[in-house]
Coordinates of C-alpha atoms in Angstrom, one line a residue:
Chain A
M14 CA -27.3 -39.6 228.5
E15 CA -24.0 -38.3 229.7
L16 CA -24.1 -36.3 232.9
N17 CA -23.8 -32.6 232.5
Y18 CA -22.0 -30.3 235.0
H19 CA -22.5 -26.5 235.3
P20 CA -22.0 -23.9 238.0
L21 CA -24.9 -22.2 239.8
G22 CA -23.0 -19.2 241.0
D23 CA -20.0 -19.4 243.3
G24 CA -21.4 -21.9 245.8
A25 CA -23.2 -24.6 243.9
I26 CA -22.9 -27.0 241.0
V27 CA -25.7 -28.6 239.1
V28 CA -25.5 -32.1 237.8
T29 CA -28.0 -32.8 235.0
A30 CA -29.0 -36.4 234.3
G31 CA -31.6 -36.0 231.6
E32 CA -34.0 -33.6 229.9
S33 CA -37.4 -35.0 230.8
I34 CA -39.1 -36.8 233.6
S35 CA -38.9 -40.6 233.2
D36 CA -38.5 -43.5 235.6
E37 CA -35.0 -44.0 234.5
T38 CA -34.0 -40.4 235.0
T39 CA -35.6 -40.4 238.4
A40 CA -33.6 -43.5 239.4
L41 CA -30.4 -42.0 238.0
V42 CA -30.9 -38.7 239.9
R43 CA -31.5 -40.7 243.1
A44 CA -28.3 -42.7 242.5
I45 CA -26.3 -39.5 241.9
A46 CA -27.6 -37.9 245.0
E47 CA -26.9 -41.0 247.1
A48 CA -23.4 -41.4 245.7
I49 CA -22.5 -37.7 246.4
T50 CA -24.0 -37.9 249.9
R51 CA -22.1 -41.2 250.6
A52 CA -18.8 -39.6 249.5
E53 CA -19.0 -37.1 252.4
I54 CA -17.0 -34.5 250.5
H55 CA -15.5 -31.9 252.9
G56 CA -17.2 -28.5 252.4
V57 CA -20.4 -29.9 250.8
S58 CA -23.5 -28.7 252.8
D59 CA -26.5 -29.7 250.7
V60 CA -27.3 -32.2 248.0
I61 CA -30.7 -31.1 246.5
Q62 CA -32.4 -33.8 244.4
A63 CA -34.9 -32.6 241.8
Y64 CA -36.7 -34.1 238.7
V65 CA -33.6 -34.3 236.4
T66 CA -30.9 -32.5 238.4
V67 CA -28.9 -32.7 241.6
T68 CA -27.7 -29.4 243.0
V69 CA -24.7 -29.6 245.3
C70 CA -24.0 -26.6 247.6
Y71 CA -20.4 -26.2 248.8
D72 CA -18.4 -23.8 250.9
A73 CA -16.4 -21.7 248.5
E74 CA -15.4 -19.3 251.3
G75 CA -13.6 -22.3 252.9
G76 CA -11.5 -22.6 249.8
M77 CA -13.4 -25.2 247.6
T78 CA -13.3 -24.1 244.0
Y79 CA -15.7 -24.9 241.2
R80 CA -13.0 -26.7 239.3
T81 CA -12.0 -29.0 242.2
M82 CA -15.7 -29.7 242.9
E83 CA -16.5 -30.6 239.3
K84 CA -13.5 -32.9 239.2
R85 CA -14.4 -34.6 242.5
L86 CA -18.0 -35.2 241.3
R87 CA -16.8 -36.6 237.9
E88 CA -14.7 -39.1 239.8
I89 CA -17.5 -40.1 242.2
L90 CA -20.1 -40.4 239.4
S91 CA -17.9 -42.0 236.8
D92 CA -19.7 -45.4 237.1
V93 CA -23.0 -44.3 238.6
R94 CA -26.0 -46.4 237.5
P95 CA -29.7 -45.8 238.1
A96 CA -30.9 -46.9 241.5
G97 CA -32.9 -50.1 241.5
K98 CA -36.7 -50.0 241.9
G99 CA -38.2 -51.0 245.2
E100 CA -35.2 -49.8 247.2
G101 CA -37.3 -46.9 248.6
R102 CA -39.8 -47.2 251.4
T103 CA -43.6 -47.3 251.1
V104 CA -45.2 -44.8 253.4
E105 CA -48.9 -44.9 254.1
I106 CA -50.6 -41.5 254.8
P107 CA -54.1 -41.7 256.4
V108 CA -56.4 -39.1 255.0
C109 CA -59.8 -37.9 256.1
Y110 CA -61.5 -37.0 252.8
G111 CA -64.2 -34.4 252.2
G112 CA -66.2 -32.4 254.8
E113 CA -64.5 -29.4 256.4
F114 CA -61.1 -30.9 255.6
G115 CA -61.7 -31.3 251.9
P116 CA -64.0 -28.4 250.8
D117 CA -63.2 -29.0 247.1
L118 CA -63.9 -32.7 246.9
A119 CA -67.3 -32.1 245.4
F120 CA -65.8 -29.8 242.8
V121 CA -63.2 -32.4 241.8
A122 CA -66.0 -35.0 241.5
D123 CA -68.3 -32.8 239.5
H124 CA -65.4 -31.7 237.2
N125 CA -64.7 -35.3 236.3
G126 CA -68.3 -36.6 236.2
L127 CA -67.5 -38.8 239.2
T128 CA -69.0 -39.2 242.7
E129 CA -67.1 -38.2 245.7
E130 CA -66.7 -41.8 246.7
E131 CA -65.1 -42.6 243.3
V132 CA -62.6 -39.7 243.6
I133 CA -61.6 -41.0 247.1
R134 CA -61.3 -44.6 245.7
I135 CA -59.1 -43.5 242.8
H136 CA -57.0 -41.2 244.9
S137 CA -56.4 -43.8 247.6
G138 CA -56.1 -46.7 245.2
T139 CA -52.9 -45.4 243.5
T140 CA -49.3 -45.8 244.5
Y141 CA -47.4 -42.5 244.1
D142 CA -43.6 -41.9 243.7
V143 CA -41.9 -39.1 245.6
K144 CA -40.0 -37.4 242.8
M145 CA -38.5 -34.6 244.9
I146 CA -39.0 -32.6 248.1
G147 CA -39.1 -28.9 247.7
F148 CA -41.3 -25.7 247.6
A149 CA -41.9 -26.0 251.4
P150 CA -40.3 -28.0 254.2
G151 CA -41.3 -31.7 253.7
F152 CA -43.5 -31.0 250.6
P153 CA -43.4 -34.0 248.3
F154 CA -43.7 -33.7 244.5
L155 CA -45.7 -36.9 243.8
G156 CA -45.8 -38.6 240.4
G157 CA -48.4 -41.1 239.3
M158 CA -51.8 -39.5 239.9
D159 CA -54.7 -40.9 237.9
E160 CA -55.8 -38.3 235.3
R161 CA -59.4 -39.2 235.9
I162 CA -59.3 -37.0 239.1
A163 CA -57.3 -34.1 237.6
A164 CA -58.7 -30.7 238.3
P165 CA -57.6 -27.1 237.5
R166 CA -56.3 -24.8 240.2
R167 CA -58.7 -22.4 241.8
P168 CA -59.1 -19.1 239.9
S169 CA -57.9 -17.2 242.9
P170 CA -55.7 -18.8 245.6
R171 CA -56.8 -19.2 249.2
L172 CA -54.9 -17.0 251.6
E173 CA -54.2 -19.8 254.0
I174 CA -54.4 -23.5 253.5
P175 CA -54.1 -25.3 256.8
A176 CA -51.1 -27.6 257.4
R177 CA -51.5 -31.3 256.4
T178 CA -54.1 -30.5 253.7
V179 CA -54.2 -32.9 250.7
G180 CA -54.9 -31.2 247.4
I181 CA -55.0 -31.6 243.6
A182 CA -53.7 -29.1 241.1
G183 CA -53.9 -30.1 237.4
A184 CA -52.6 -33.7 237.2
Q185 CA -50.6 -33.5 240.4
T186 CA -51.5 -34.3 244.0
G187 CA -49.7 -33.3 247.1
V188 CA -49.8 -32.6 250.8
Y189 CA -49.1 -29.1 252.3
P190 CA -46.8 -29.8 255.3
I191 CA -47.2 -26.2 256.7
G192 CA -49.9 -23.6 256.4
T193 CA -49.4 -21.6 253.2
P194 CA -51.4 -19.7 250.6
G195 CA -52.3 -21.7 247.5
G196 CA -54.6 -22.4 244.7
W197 CA -54.9 -26.2 244.9
Q198 CA -58.3 -28.0 245.1
L199 CA -58.5 -29.3 248.7
I200 CA -59.8 -32.8 249.1
G201 CA -58.9 -33.9 252.6
R202 CA -56.4 -33.7 255.5
T203 CA -54.0 -36.0 257.2
P204 CA -53.4 -36.1 260.9
V205 CA -49.8 -37.0 260.2
E206 CA -47.1 -34.4 260.2
L207 CA -44.9 -34.3 257.1
F208 CA -42.5 -31.6 258.4
L209 CA -40.6 -32.9 261.5
P210 CA -38.3 -30.1 262.7
D211 CA -37.2 -31.9 265.8
Q212 CA -36.2 -35.1 264.0
E213 CA -32.8 -35.8 262.5
I214 CA -34.4 -36.2 259.1
P215 CA -37.0 -33.4 259.3
S216 CA -39.2 -34.8 256.5
L217 CA -41.6 -37.8 256.7
L218 CA -41.0 -38.4 253.0
R219 CA -37.8 -38.7 251.0
P220 CA -37.2 -38.9 247.3
G221 CA -37.6 -42.5 246.1
D222 CA -40.3 -43.3 248.6
Q223 CA -43.6 -44.6 247.5
V224 CA -46.8 -43.2 249.0
R225 CA -50.3 -44.6 249.5
F226 CA -53.2 -42.7 250.9
R227 CA -55.6 -44.6 253.2
P228 CA -59.1 -43.1 253.8
I229 CA -60.0 -42.7 257.5
T230 CA -63.1 -41.4 259.2
T231 CA -63.4 -38.1 261.1
E232 CA -63.4 -40.1 264.4
E233 CA -60.1 -41.8 263.4
Y234 CA -58.7 -38.5 262.4
K235 CA -59.5 -36.9 265.7
K236 CA -58.1 -39.8 267.6
M237 CA -54.9 -39.8 265.7
E238 CA -54.6 -36.1 266.2
V239 CA -55.0 -36.4 269.9
D240 CA -52.3 -39.2 269.9
R241 CA -50.0 -37.0 268.0
H242 CA -50.3 -34.2 270.5
A243 CA -49.8 -36.6 273.3
H244 CA -46.4 -37.4 271.8
H245 CA -45.3 -33.8 272.0
Chain B
M14 CA -32.0 -10.2 279.7
L15 CA -33.2 -8.0 276.9
I16 CA -36.8 -6.8 276.8
I17 CA -38.5 -5.8 273.5
E18 CA -40.4 -2.6 274.2
K19 CA -41.3 -1.9 270.6
S20 CA -41.2 -4.5 267.9
G21 CA -40.2 -2.5 264.8
L22 CA -40.6 -4.0 261.4
Q23 CA -39.7 -7.6 260.6
T24 CA -37.5 -7.8 263.7
S25 CA -36.2 -11.3 264.1
V26 CA -33.4 -13.4 265.6
Q27 CA -31.0 -14.6 262.9
D28 CA -27.7 -16.4 262.6
L29 CA -25.8 -17.8 259.6
G30 CA -28.7 -20.1 258.8
R31 CA -29.4 -23.8 258.7
P32 CA -27.7 -25.4 255.8
G33 CA -27.8 -29.2 255.4
F34 CA -31.6 -29.7 255.1
Q35 CA -32.4 -28.3 251.7
Q36 CA -32.9 -31.8 250.4
Y37 CA -35.9 -31.9 252.7
G38 CA -37.3 -28.6 251.5
V39 CA -36.0 -26.6 254.5
V40 CA -34.4 -23.3 253.3
A41 CA -31.0 -22.3 254.7
G42 CA -32.3 -18.9 255.6
G43 CA -30.2 -16.9 258.1
A44 CA -29.2 -13.2 258.1
M45 CA -30.1 -11.3 254.9
D46 CA -26.8 -9.4 255.2
P47 CA -24.5 -12.0 256.7
Y48 CA -21.5 -9.7 256.4
S49 CA -22.9 -7.1 258.8
H50 CA -24.1 -9.9 261.0
R51 CA -20.6 -11.3 261.2
V52 CA -18.9 -7.9 261.8
A53 CA -21.4 -7.0 264.6
N54 CA -20.7 -10.4 266.3
L55 CA -16.9 -9.9 266.1
L56 CA -17.2 -6.4 267.6
A57 CA -19.2 -7.9 270.5
G58 CA -16.5 -10.4 271.1
N59 CA -18.7 -13.2 269.7
S60 CA -18.1 -15.9 267.2
E61 CA -19.6 -15.1 263.8
T62 CA -22.1 -17.9 264.3
C63 CA -23.8 -16.3 267.3
A64 CA -27.4 -15.2 266.8
T65 CA -28.1 -11.4 266.4
I66 CA -31.3 -9.4 266.0
E67 CA -32.1 -8.3 262.5
A68 CA -34.4 -5.4 261.9
A69 CA -35.5 -3.7 258.7
L70 CA -36.3 0.0 258.1
A71 CA -37.9 0.6 261.4
G72 CA -35.9 -0.8 264.3
P73 CA -37.2 -2.1 267.7
S74 CA -36.8 -0.6 271.1
I75 CA -34.8 -2.9 273.4
R76 CA -34.3 -2.4 277.2
F77 CA -31.2 -4.0 278.7
E78 CA -31.8 -5.5 282.1
M79 CA -28.1 -5.8 282.9
D80 CA -24.8 -4.2 281.9
S81 CA -24.1 -5.4 278.3
L82 CA -21.7 -5.1 275.4
I83 CA -23.4 -4.6 272.1
A84 CA -22.4 -3.7 268.5
L85 CA -24.5 -2.5 265.6
A86 CA -23.6 -3.0 262.0
G87 CA -25.5 -2.8 258.6
G88 CA -28.0 -0.1 257.7
D89 CA -28.0 3.2 259.7
L90 CA -31.5 3.3 261.2
S91 CA -30.6 6.2 263.5
P92 CA -29.8 4.2 266.7
G93 CA -29.9 6.0 270.0
I94 CA -29.9 5.6 273.7
D95 CA -31.4 8.2 276.0
G96 CA -31.7 10.7 273.2
E97 CA -28.0 10.4 272.2
P98 CA -26.9 8.8 268.9
V99 CA -25.1 5.5 269.3
P100 CA -22.2 5.0 266.9
M101 CA -22.2 1.9 264.7
W102 CA -19.5 -0.5 263.6
R103 CA -17.8 -0.5 267.1
P104 CA -18.3 -2.0 270.5
V105 CA -20.7 -0.2 272.8
A106 CA -21.0 -0.9 276.5
V107 CA -24.5 -0.3 277.7
K108 CA -25.7 0.2 281.3
A109 CA -28.5 -1.9 282.9
G110 CA -31.8 -0.1 282.3
A111 CA -30.7 1.6 279.1
V112 CA -33.1 1.5 276.2
L113 CA -31.8 1.2 272.6
T114 CA -34.1 2.9 270.1
F115 CA -34.1 3.6 266.4
G116 CA -35.3 6.5 264.3
K117 CA -35.5 7.1 260.6
P118 CA -33.5 5.1 258.2
V119 CA -30.5 7.2 257.0
S120 CA -28.8 4.6 254.8
G121 CA -29.2 1.0 254.1
C122 CA -32.2 -1.1 255.1
R123 CA -31.2 -3.7 257.7
V124 CA -29.4 -3.3 261.0
Y125 CA -27.8 -6.1 263.0
I126 CA -27.7 -5.9 266.8
A127 CA -25.2 -8.2 268.3
V128 CA -25.1 -8.7 272.1
A129 CA -22.0 -10.2 273.8
G130 CA -22.7 -13.9 274.3
G131 CA -25.2 -14.0 271.4
I132 CA -29.0 -14.1 271.5
D133 CA -29.8 -17.4 273.3
V134 CA -32.8 -19.0 271.8
P135 CA -33.2 -22.8 271.3
E136 CA -31.5 -24.2 268.2
V137 CA -33.8 -25.8 265.6
M138 CA -32.0 -28.0 263.2
G139 CA -28.6 -26.6 264.2
S140 CA -29.6 -22.9 263.9
R141 CA -31.3 -20.1 265.8
S142 CA -32.5 -18.4 262.6
T143 CA -36.2 -17.5 262.5
Y144 CA -38.0 -18.9 259.5
T145 CA -41.5 -17.5 259.9
K146 CA -43.1 -19.5 257.1
A147 CA -42.4 -22.8 258.8
R148 CA -42.7 -21.2 262.3
I149 CA -39.3 -22.4 263.4
G150 CA -36.2 -20.9 265.1
G151 CA -35.9 -17.6 266.9
V152 CA -38.7 -16.9 269.4
E153 CA -41.5 -19.3 268.6
G154 CA -40.7 -19.1 264.9
R155 CA -42.0 -15.6 264.6
C156 CA -40.9 -12.0 264.4
L157 CA -40.2 -10.4 267.7
K158 CA -43.1 -8.5 269.4
K159 CA -43.5 -6.1 272.3
G160 CA -43.0 -7.9 275.6
D161 CA -40.6 -10.6 274.3
M162 CA -37.8 -11.3 276.7
L163 CA -34.5 -12.6 275.3
Q164 CA -31.5 -14.1 277.1
A165 CA -28.0 -13.4 276.0
G166 CA -25.4 -16.2 276.2
K167 CA -22.2 -16.0 278.2
P168 CA -20.0 -13.2 277.0
S169 CA -16.4 -13.8 276.3
I170 CA -14.1 -12.9 279.2
L171 CA -12.5 -10.2 277.1
A172 CA -15.9 -8.6 276.2
K173 CA -17.0 -8.6 279.8
H174 CA -13.8 -7.0 281.0
W175 CA -13.8 -4.4 278.2
A176 CA -17.5 -3.5 278.9
A177 CA -16.9 -3.2 282.7
T178 CA -13.9 -0.9 282.1
A179 CA -15.7 1.2 279.6
L180 CA -18.8 1.6 281.9
S181 CA -16.6 2.7 284.8
K182 CA -15.7 5.7 282.7
A183 CA -19.3 6.4 281.5
G184 CA -20.3 8.6 284.4
E185 CA -23.9 9.7 284.1
R186 CA -24.2 8.5 280.6
Q187 CA -26.2 5.3 279.7
F188 CA -23.5 3.9 277.4
C189 CA -19.9 4.2 276.4
A190 CA -18.8 3.5 272.8
A191 CA -15.3 2.5 271.9
D192 CA -13.1 5.4 270.6
W193 CA -12.1 3.1 267.7
S194 CA -14.2 1.4 265.0
V195 CA -13.7 -1.0 262.1
S196 CA -11.5 0.5 259.4
D197 CA -13.2 2.6 256.7
E198 CA -12.7 0.0 253.9
L199 CA -14.6 -2.6 255.9
V200 CA -17.7 -0.3 256.2
P201 CA -19.9 -0.6 253.0
R202 CA -21.3 2.5 251.5
Y203 CA -25.0 2.1 251.1
G204 CA -26.9 4.3 248.6
N205 CA -29.9 4.3 246.3
Q206 CA -27.8 2.6 243.7
A207 CA -25.7 -0.5 243.7
E208 CA -23.6 -2.4 241.3
I209 CA -23.9 -6.1 242.0
R210 CA -21.4 -8.6 240.6
M211 CA -23.2 -11.3 238.7
M212 CA -22.4 -14.6 237.0
K213 CA -24.4 -16.0 234.1
G214 CA -27.2 -18.3 235.3
P215 CA -27.6 -21.9 234.1
Q216 CA -30.4 -20.9 231.7
H217 CA -28.7 -17.7 230.5
R218 CA -28.6 -18.9 226.9
W219 CA -32.4 -19.5 226.9
F220 CA -32.9 -15.7 226.8
D221 CA -33.0 -13.8 223.6
E222 CA -30.0 -11.7 222.6
E223 CA -31.6 -8.4 223.5
S224 CA -32.5 -9.7 227.0
R225 CA -29.0 -11.1 227.6
S226 CA -27.4 -7.8 226.8
L227 CA -30.1 -5.8 228.7
F228 CA -29.4 -7.9 231.8
F229 CA -25.8 -6.7 232.0
S230 CA -26.4 -3.2 230.8
G231 CA -29.8 -2.1 232.0
T232 CA -30.9 -0.7 235.3
F233 CA -33.4 -2.5 237.6
T234 CA -35.5 -1.0 240.4
V235 CA -36.2 -2.8 243.7
S236 CA -40.0 -3.0 243.9
S237 CA -42.0 -2.7 247.1
E238 CA -42.8 -6.5 246.8
S239 CA -39.5 -7.4 248.2
D240 CA -38.9 -9.3 251.4
R241 CA -36.7 -12.0 253.0
M242 CA -37.7 -14.5 250.3
G243 CA -36.7 -12.3 247.3
Y244 CA -36.5 -9.0 245.6
R245 CA -38.8 -8.4 242.7
L246 CA -37.1 -6.1 240.2
K247 CA -38.6 -3.7 237.7
G248 CA -37.0 -2.9 234.4
D249 CA -37.1 -3.8 230.8
A250 CA -38.8 -7.2 230.4
L251 CA -36.5 -10.2 229.9
R252 CA -37.7 -12.7 227.4
L253 CA -36.8 -16.3 226.4
S254 CA -35.9 -16.7 222.7
E255 CA -38.6 -19.3 222.5
P256 CA -41.2 -20.7 225.0
R257 CA -39.5 -23.3 227.1
E258 CA -40.4 -25.0 230.4
L259 CA -37.9 -25.6 233.1
L260 CA -38.4 -28.6 235.4
S261 CA -38.2 -27.5 239.0
E262 CA -34.6 -27.7 240.3
G263 CA -32.6 -26.6 243.3
V264 CA -32.0 -22.9 243.7
V265 CA -29.7 -20.9 246.0
A266 CA -29.7 -17.3 247.3
G267 CA -28.6 -14.8 244.6
A268 CA -30.3 -16.6 241.8
V269 CA -32.1 -14.3 239.4
Q270 CA -35.2 -16.1 238.2
V271 CA -37.4 -14.8 235.4
P272 CA -41.1 -15.7 235.4
S273 CA -42.9 -15.5 232.1
G274 CA -44.0 -11.9 232.8
G275 CA -40.3 -10.9 232.2
S276 CA -39.7 -9.2 235.6
P277 CA -36.8 -10.8 237.4
I278 CA -36.8 -12.0 241.0
L279 CA -33.5 -12.0 242.9
L280 CA -33.7 -14.8 245.5
M281 CA -32.7 -13.9 249.0
A282 CA -32.2 -15.8 252.4
D283 CA -35.7 -17.3 252.8
R284 CA -36.1 -18.4 249.2
Q285 CA -37.7 -21.8 248.5
T286 CA -35.3 -24.7 248.0
T287 CA -36.4 -25.4 244.5
G288 CA -37.8 -23.3 241.7
G289 CA -39.1 -23.8 238.2
Y290 CA -38.3 -20.4 236.5
P291 CA -35.3 -20.0 234.2
K292 CA -32.3 -18.4 235.9
I293 CA -30.6 -15.7 233.8
G294 CA -28.0 -14.8 236.5
Q295 CA -26.5 -15.7 239.8
A296 CA -25.3 -12.9 242.0
A297 CA -21.8 -13.2 243.6
S298 CA -22.3 -14.2 247.2
V299 CA -19.9 -11.5 248.4
D300 CA -22.4 -8.9 247.1
L301 CA -25.6 -10.3 248.5
P302 CA -25.1 -8.2 251.7
L303 CA -25.3 -5.1 249.5
V304 CA -28.6 -6.3 248.0
A305 CA -30.0 -6.9 251.5
Q306 CA -29.3 -3.2 252.2
L307 CA -31.3 -1.8 249.3
Q308 CA -34.6 -0.2 250.0
P309 CA -37.6 -0.4 247.7
G310 CA -37.1 2.1 244.9
A311 CA -33.3 1.6 244.9
Q312 CA -31.6 0.9 241.6
L313 CA -29.2 -1.8 240.7
R314 CA -27.0 -2.8 237.8
F315 CA -25.3 -6.1 237.2
K316 CA -21.6 -6.4 236.3
E317 CA -20.5 -9.7 234.9
V318 CA -17.8 -11.7 236.8
S319 CA -16.6 -15.2 236.4
V320 CA -17.2 -18.0 239.0
D321 CA -13.4 -17.9 239.7
E322 CA -13.4 -14.2 240.5
A323 CA -16.5 -14.5 242.7
Q324 CA -14.9 -17.3 244.6
Q325 CA -11.6 -15.3 245.0
L326 CA -13.6 -12.4 246.4
L327 CA -15.2 -14.6 249.0
I328 CA -11.8 -15.8 250.2
Q329 CA -10.5 -12.3 250.3
R330 CA -13.4 -11.2 252.5
K331 CA -12.9 -14.2 254.8
K332 CA -9.3 -13.1 255.3
R333 CA -10.4 -9.5 256.1
L334 CA -12.9 -10.8 258.7
A335 CA -10.2 -13.0 260.3
E336 CA -7.9 -9.9 260.5
L337 CA -10.8 -7.9 262.0
K338 CA -11.3 -10.6 264.6
L339 CA -7.6 -10.3 265.7
A340 CA -7.7 -6.5 265.6
V341 CA -10.8 -6.4 267.9
E342 CA -9.1 -8.8 270.4
L343 CA -5.9 -6.7 270.5
K344 CA -7.9 -3.4 270.9
M345 CA -10.0 -4.9 273.7
K346 CA -6.9 -6.1 275.5
G347 CA -5.7 -2.5 275.2
V348 CA -2.6 -3.5 273.3

């Protein structure tokens, strides 16, 4: 598909690479975002990668116009090709499933006619793709969850889901980097921070990464949490 | 040193935000009304990027531990010191021990309190802006509370000199305001109604004909569910011409998203970085400060402008701010 350009107000331009989620579109979106970032265009502040679009924020007050911006992007992206597979990193996220950290693990199991152990095995036996980061700082939209552990959202959202909780909503799984209200089914928690405000790149995960979850015991969780605090 | 004696509502430290991290889900945030924030800073002899204190509807009480130069811009929340009204949109020299208080909101919604030298809190990702949801920036990532102590940075030499001269003439009074202020055309008029310039959003054509015409002709009311993330608007429901799902994509402040219920949400400073609702419009950045000053119950209408026009307006405003900066320097030098 040919790339599409349109304005998002007076300070952003949206590049659309496709109409639906596919591996090819994901790879193309990633290549577009990387090419724009690499070009270091003066006055561009943000390059926001999503499922099928890349939104580029620029400083119109500094004199950059939409027309100039679109022209620049067309030049930069004239020969862009989908990024190759396997160029991203694989990040392992340890998860303590069930118990106080995953109060809805039993529900997810029951809902799918599985045991809790089977849910854990399926959830941690899959490799996920980070499609995009959004919604909250460091929050990954993950693709690739096994439909056998899909579960509907809770009828009424919890007022506060603790940071680092792993959840399932419909056919999606994700990790809440910060405490937030939400209706996801909670199946576990990781001792690892996903939002890293004191790092140059403030997110553990980036679009294009692959993610695997590794089950850990409560003891391991507590030890890793103590180690994390020792680092701060 | 500034001591918060009363917190007020949603009082927080803000600057021009932390752009550059939206690809990691971190909102740009910053002052809801960046225009008033910038003007207040210039009047305090600061750069526009210094941190100020933003307060909404009910302002805080702040005690100044040392002689200071401050400036207030934005909504009129009845500022006073020692029972005497403090004029806005001009520099004000304040004596050590003075307490700045606020009363009832007269016009607008948010006031910006600039202190010469800027509010000095640690930078997080290049910004001092408070983002309470992620608990970063400002004071411990939260709104200010009673007992908080804030440091100001180093004032400009000009600001310091001007304040000292002004206070030498203050006599018994706790403060001395400049006998000049920013020119009338630089002071926005806040009311219960506003006309906001608006561009078509990327999904404008997804909406049915009636909704498209209603959007630019109807009146919308700011609901009480409005905060730093966004303003929920009430009015005639806006409908898509056929059911359609949008895949989540990047959004910016000023976007008007329409969830399936039909009531639009105008995204503001602390919006999320991505959203999955169709966007019927995108407010001109130059008018977002006016939106930030609307109280719940206020009415707004949208007037269509082109992207070109909206960008021209931004450049014009930048010129006016640059002129203001020069004018303040000349005035403070007594030229």
